[in-house]
Amino acid sequence: MEDKKAKILVVDDEPDVVDTLKHFLSRKGYDVIGALSGEEALHILEKEKTDLILLDIMMPGIKGGEVARILKEKYPRIKIIIITGYPNELENLSKEHLLDGSFIKPVNISQLYNKLIETLSQKEMPVVDLKSKK
C-alpha cells in the first residue's frame, strides 16, 4: 500500500478485542471496520473493499476457518491474519495456504502491527502456468 493507508476488517466475537484493535489501528491511520461474527464479516465484504482481515477462528456461527476459505475463493487478494486462542486449528488453515500470518492470543500488539505492515507491503505474486512452459 503506497501512500494510502489500508482498510482493515477486524473479526472477533469478543467486543473488547475488536474495540482495542480498531482503536489502535485507527490511531495508526488505518481505516478500520469491526465485525463480531463471520456472518457479519461476509456481509460487510459484499459492500466494502478491504485490504486485510484480522480474523478469529472460534466464533459462534460460521467459524473463522470457513470464513478464510470463502475469502480466498471470493476475494483472493485480501490478506488474512488469524488471531486465535486455539493453535491446533492453525495447522489445517496453513496447509490450505489460507493465511498470510497468525498469532496466538494473548497477542503482543507491537508484533501484530509489524506483521500487518509486512503483510500489506507484500506484492501479489503473478500466477505462472508451469504446464505451458517448454
PDB file of C-alpha atoms in Angstrom:
ATOM      1  CA  MET A   1       0.000   0.000   0.000  1.00  0.00           C
ATOM      2  CA  GLU A   2       1.882   3.062  -1.162  1.00  0.00           C
ATOM      3  CA  ASP A   3       0.698   6.404   0.204  1.00  0.00           C
ATOM      4  CA  LYS A   4      -2.823   5.441   1.194  1.00  0.00           C
ATOM      5  CA  LYS A   5      -3.434   3.512   4.371  1.00  0.00           C
ATOM      6  CA  ALA A   6      -5.111   0.148   4.051  1.00  0.00           C
ATOM      7  CA  LYS A   7      -8.657  -0.731   5.046  1.00  0.00           C
ATOM      8  CA  ILE A   8      -8.672  -3.434   7.730  1.00  0.00           C
ATOM      9  CA  LEU A   9     -11.559  -5.592   8.927  1.00  0.00           C
ATOM     10  CA  VAL A  10     -11.239  -6.909  12.495  1.00  0.00           C
ATOM     11  CA  VAL A  11     -13.407 -10.001  13.109  1.00  0.00           C
ATOM     12  CA  ASP A  12     -13.734 -11.423  16.621  1.00  0.00           C
ATOM     13  CA  ASP A  13     -16.697 -12.428  18.779  1.00  0.00           C
ATOM     14  CA  GLU A  14     -15.142 -10.600  21.738  1.00  0.00           C
ATOM     15  CA  PRO A  15     -16.189  -6.915  21.532  1.00  0.00           C
ATOM     16  CA  ASP A  16     -13.204  -5.823  23.678  1.00  0.00           C
ATOM     17  CA  VAL A  17     -10.753  -7.366  21.190  1.00  0.00           C
ATOM     18  CA  VAL A  18     -12.479  -5.675  18.242  1.00  0.00           C
ATOM     19  CA  ASP A  19     -12.636  -2.310  20.028  1.00  0.00           C
ATOM     20  CA  THR A  20      -8.989  -2.441  21.147  1.00  0.00           C
ATOM     21  CA  LEU A  21      -7.671  -3.318  17.690  1.00  0.00           C
ATOM     22  CA  LYS A  22      -9.941  -0.771  15.989  1.00  0.00           C
ATOM     23  CA  HIS A  23      -8.743   1.970  18.329  1.00  0.00           C
ATOM     24  CA  PHE A  24      -5.054   1.043  17.993  1.00  0.00           C
ATOM     25  CA  LEU A  25      -5.081   0.699  14.191  1.00  0.00           C
ATOM     26  CA  SER A  26      -7.229   3.813  13.671  1.00  0.00           C
ATOM     27  CA  ARG A  27      -4.658   5.821  15.637  1.00  0.00           C
ATOM     28  CA  LYS A  28      -2.015   4.453  13.244  1.00  0.00           C
ATOM     29  CA  GLY A  29      -4.011   5.931  10.353  1.00  0.00           C
ATOM     30  CA  TYR A  30      -5.796   2.832   9.057  1.00  0.00           C
ATOM     31  CA  ASP A  31      -9.450   2.718   8.057  1.00  0.00           C
ATOM     32  CA  VAL A  32     -10.785   0.007  10.390  1.00  0.00           C
ATOM     33  CA  ILE A  33     -14.127  -1.788  10.453  1.00  0.00           C
ATOM     34  CA  GLY A  34     -15.191  -4.261  13.138  1.00  0.00           C
ATOM     35  CA  ALA A  35     -17.365  -7.366  12.932  1.00  0.00           C
ATOM     36  CA  LEU A  36     -18.451  -9.638  15.779  1.00  0.00           C
ATOM     37  CA  SER A  37     -19.128 -12.750  13.662  1.00  0.00           C
ATOM     38  CA  GLY A  38     -18.145 -14.484  10.449  1.00  0.00           C
ATOM     39  CA  GLU A  39     -21.591 -13.774   9.013  1.00  0.00           C
ATOM     40  CA  GLU A  40     -21.255 -10.057   9.757  1.00  0.00           C
ATOM     41  CA  ALA A  41     -17.776 -10.007   8.180  1.00  0.00           C
ATOM     42  CA  LEU A  42     -19.018 -11.628   4.954  1.00  0.00           C
ATOM     43  CA  HIS A  43     -21.922  -9.165   4.820  1.00  0.00           C
ATOM     44  CA  ILE A  44     -19.519  -6.215   5.208  1.00  0.00           C
ATOM     45  CA  LEU A  45     -17.273  -7.562   2.449  1.00  0.00           C
ATOM     46  CA  GLU A  46     -20.166  -7.534  -0.007  1.00  0.00           C
ATOM     47  CA  LYS A  47     -20.198  -3.723   0.339  1.00  0.00           C
ATOM     48  CA  GLU A  48     -16.693  -2.715   1.433  1.00  0.00           C
ATOM     49  CA  LYS A  49     -13.346  -3.249  -0.282  1.00  0.00           C
ATOM     50  CA  THR A  50     -10.899  -4.465   2.356  1.00  0.00           C
ATOM     51  CA  ASP A  51      -7.148  -4.981   2.116  1.00  0.00           C
ATOM     52  CA  LEU A  52      -6.570  -7.138   5.190  1.00  0.00           C
ATOM     53  CA  ILE A  53      -8.618  -9.087   7.715  1.00  0.00           C
ATOM     54  CA  LEU A  54      -7.633  -9.847  11.299  1.00  0.00           C
ATOM     55  CA  LEU A  55      -9.732 -12.956  11.878  1.00  0.00           C
ATOM     56  CA  ASP A  56     -10.555 -15.001  14.985  1.00  0.00           C
ATOM     57  CA  ILE A  57     -11.124 -18.744  14.435  1.00  0.00           C
ATOM     58  CA  MET A  58     -13.519 -19.817  17.181  1.00  0.00           C
ATOM     59  CA  MET A  59     -16.729 -17.827  16.868  1.00  0.00           C
ATOM     60  CA  PRO A  60     -20.409 -18.728  17.059  1.00  0.00           C
ATOM     61  CA  GLY A  61     -21.983 -19.408  13.669  1.00  0.00           C
ATOM     62  CA  ILE A  62     -19.512 -19.505  10.802  1.00  0.00           C
ATOM     63  CA  LYS A  63     -16.055 -20.275  12.195  1.00  0.00           C
ATOM     64  CA  GLY A  64     -13.025 -18.269  11.118  1.00  0.00           C
ATOM     65  CA  GLY A  65     -11.592 -21.178   9.125  1.00  0.00           C
ATOM     66  CA  GLU A  66     -14.689 -21.303   6.932  1.00  0.00           C
ATOM     67  CA  VAL A  67     -14.631 -17.514   6.564  1.00  0.00           C
ATOM     68  CA  ALA A  68     -10.990 -17.787   5.404  1.00  0.00           C
ATOM     69  CA  ARG A  69     -11.943 -20.415   2.792  1.00  0.00           C
ATOM     70  CA  ILE A  70     -14.780 -18.244   1.473  1.00  0.00           C
ATOM     71  CA  LEU A  71     -12.497 -15.193   1.383  1.00  0.00           C
ATOM     72  CA  LYS A  72      -9.753 -16.927  -0.594  1.00  0.00           C
ATOM     73  CA  GLU A  73     -12.344 -18.106  -3.108  1.00  0.00           C
ATOM     74  CA  LYS A  74     -14.359 -14.882  -3.483  1.00  0.00           C
ATOM     75  CA  TYR A  75     -11.726 -12.256  -2.602  1.00  0.00           C
ATOM     76  CA  PRO A  76      -8.308 -13.851  -3.243  1.00  0.00           C
ATOM     77  CA  ARG A  77      -6.377 -10.564  -2.937  1.00  0.00           C
ATOM     78  CA  ILE A  78      -7.474  -9.916   0.666  1.00  0.00           C
ATOM     79  CA  LYS A  79      -4.712 -10.704   3.153  1.00  0.00           C
ATOM     80  CA  ILE A  80      -5.710 -12.803   6.180  1.00  0.00           C
ATOM     81  CA  ILE A  81      -4.024 -12.800   9.573  1.00  0.00           C
ATOM     82  CA  ILE A  82      -5.561 -15.212  12.078  1.00  0.00           C
ATOM     83  CA  ILE A  83      -5.633 -14.324  15.768  1.00  0.00           C
ATOM     84  CA  THR A  84      -6.721 -17.265  17.891  1.00  0.00           C
ATOM     85  CA  GLY A  85      -6.600 -18.857  21.299  1.00  0.00           C
ATOM     86  CA  TYR A  86      -6.710 -22.303  19.618  1.00  0.00           C
ATOM     87  CA  PRO A  87      -3.325 -23.025  17.987  1.00  0.00           C
ATOM     88  CA  ASN A  88      -4.351 -26.566  16.883  1.00  0.00           C
ATOM     89  CA  GLU A  89      -6.793 -25.012  14.417  1.00  0.00           C
ATOM     90  CA  LEU A  90      -3.999 -23.212  12.552  1.00  0.00           C
ATOM     91  CA  GLU A  91      -2.369 -26.321  11.074  1.00  0.00           C
ATOM     92  CA  ASN A  92      -5.086 -27.125   8.525  1.00  0.00           C
ATOM     93  CA  LEU A  93      -5.511 -23.494   7.521  1.00  0.00           C
ATOM     94  CA  SER A  94      -1.765 -23.218   6.947  1.00  0.00           C
ATOM     95  CA  LYS A  95      -1.736 -26.423   4.878  1.00  0.00           C
ATOM     96  CA  GLU A  96      -4.538 -24.986   2.724  1.00  0.00           C
ATOM     97  CA  HIS A  97      -2.473 -21.799   2.195  1.00  0.00           C
ATOM     98  CA  LEU A  98      -5.297 -19.634   3.537  1.00  0.00           C
ATOM     99  CA  LEU A  99      -3.211 -17.479   5.876  1.00  0.00           C
ATOM    100  CA  ASP A 100      -0.792 -14.633   5.454  1.00  0.00           C
ATOM    101  CA  GLY A 101       0.045 -14.747   9.149  1.00  0.00           C
ATOM    102  CA  SER A 102      -1.138 -15.996  12.526  1.00  0.00           C
ATOM    103  CA  PHE A 103      -0.944 -15.071  16.204  1.00  0.00           C
ATOM    104  CA  ILE A 104      -1.879 -16.936  19.365  1.00  0.00           C
ATOM    105  CA  LYS A 105      -3.842 -14.959  21.980  1.00  0.00           C
ATOM    106  CA  PRO A 106      -2.871 -13.053  24.008  1.00  0.00           C
ATOM    107  CA  VAL A 107      -1.293 -11.023  21.219  1.00  0.00           C
ATOM    108  CA  ASN A 108       1.674  -8.678  21.502  1.00  0.00           C
ATOM    109  CA  ILE A 109       0.230  -5.642  19.715  1.00  0.00           C
ATOM    110  CA  SER A 110       3.642  -4.429  18.500  1.00  0.00           C
ATOM    111  CA  GLN A 111       4.399  -7.799  16.890  1.00  0.00           C
ATOM    112  CA  LEU A 112       0.933  -7.850  15.326  1.00  0.00           C
ATOM    113  CA  TYR A 113       1.418  -4.336  13.958  1.00  0.00           C
ATOM    114  CA  ASN A 114       4.810  -5.252  12.467  1.00  0.00           C
ATOM    115  CA  LYS A 115       3.296  -8.347  10.802  1.00  0.00           C
ATOM    116  CA  LEU A 116       0.412  -6.258   9.493  1.00  0.00           C
ATOM    117  CA  ILE A 117       2.828  -3.765   7.893  1.00  0.00           C
ATOM    118  CA  GLU A 118       4.905  -6.620   6.424  1.00  0.00           C
ATOM    119  CA  THR A 119       1.832  -8.397   5.048  1.00  0.00           C
ATOM    120  CA  LEU A 120       0.366  -5.270   3.482  1.00  0.00           C
ATOM    121  CA  SER A 121       3.667  -4.405   1.802  1.00  0.00           C
ATOM    122  CA  GLN A 122       3.964  -7.806   0.094  1.00  0.00           C
ATOM    123  CA  LYS A 123       3.347  -7.710  -3.617  1.00  0.00           C
ATOM    124  CA  GLU A 124       0.931 -10.099  -5.256  1.00  0.00           C
ATOM    125  CA  MET A 125       2.765 -12.964  -6.879  1.00  0.00           C
ATOM    126  CA  PRO A 126       1.838 -13.378 -10.537  1.00  0.00           C
ATOM    127  CA  VAL A 127       0.197 -16.670 -11.406  1.00  0.00           C
ATOM    128  CA  VAL A 128       2.521 -18.732 -13.578  1.00  0.00           C
ATOM    129  CA  ASP A 129       1.203 -21.615 -15.648  1.00  0.00           C
ATOM    130  CA  LEU A 130       4.084 -24.100 -15.479  1.00  0.00           C
ATOM    131  CA  LYS A 131       2.345 -26.540 -17.850  1.00  0.00           C
ATOM    132  CA  SER A 132       2.581 -24.083 -20.767  1.00  0.00           C
ATOM    133  CA  LYS A 133       6.379 -23.656 -20.381  1.00  0.00           C
ATOM    134  CA  LYS A 134       8.553 -25.907 -22.513  1.00  0.00           C
TER     135      LYS A 134
END
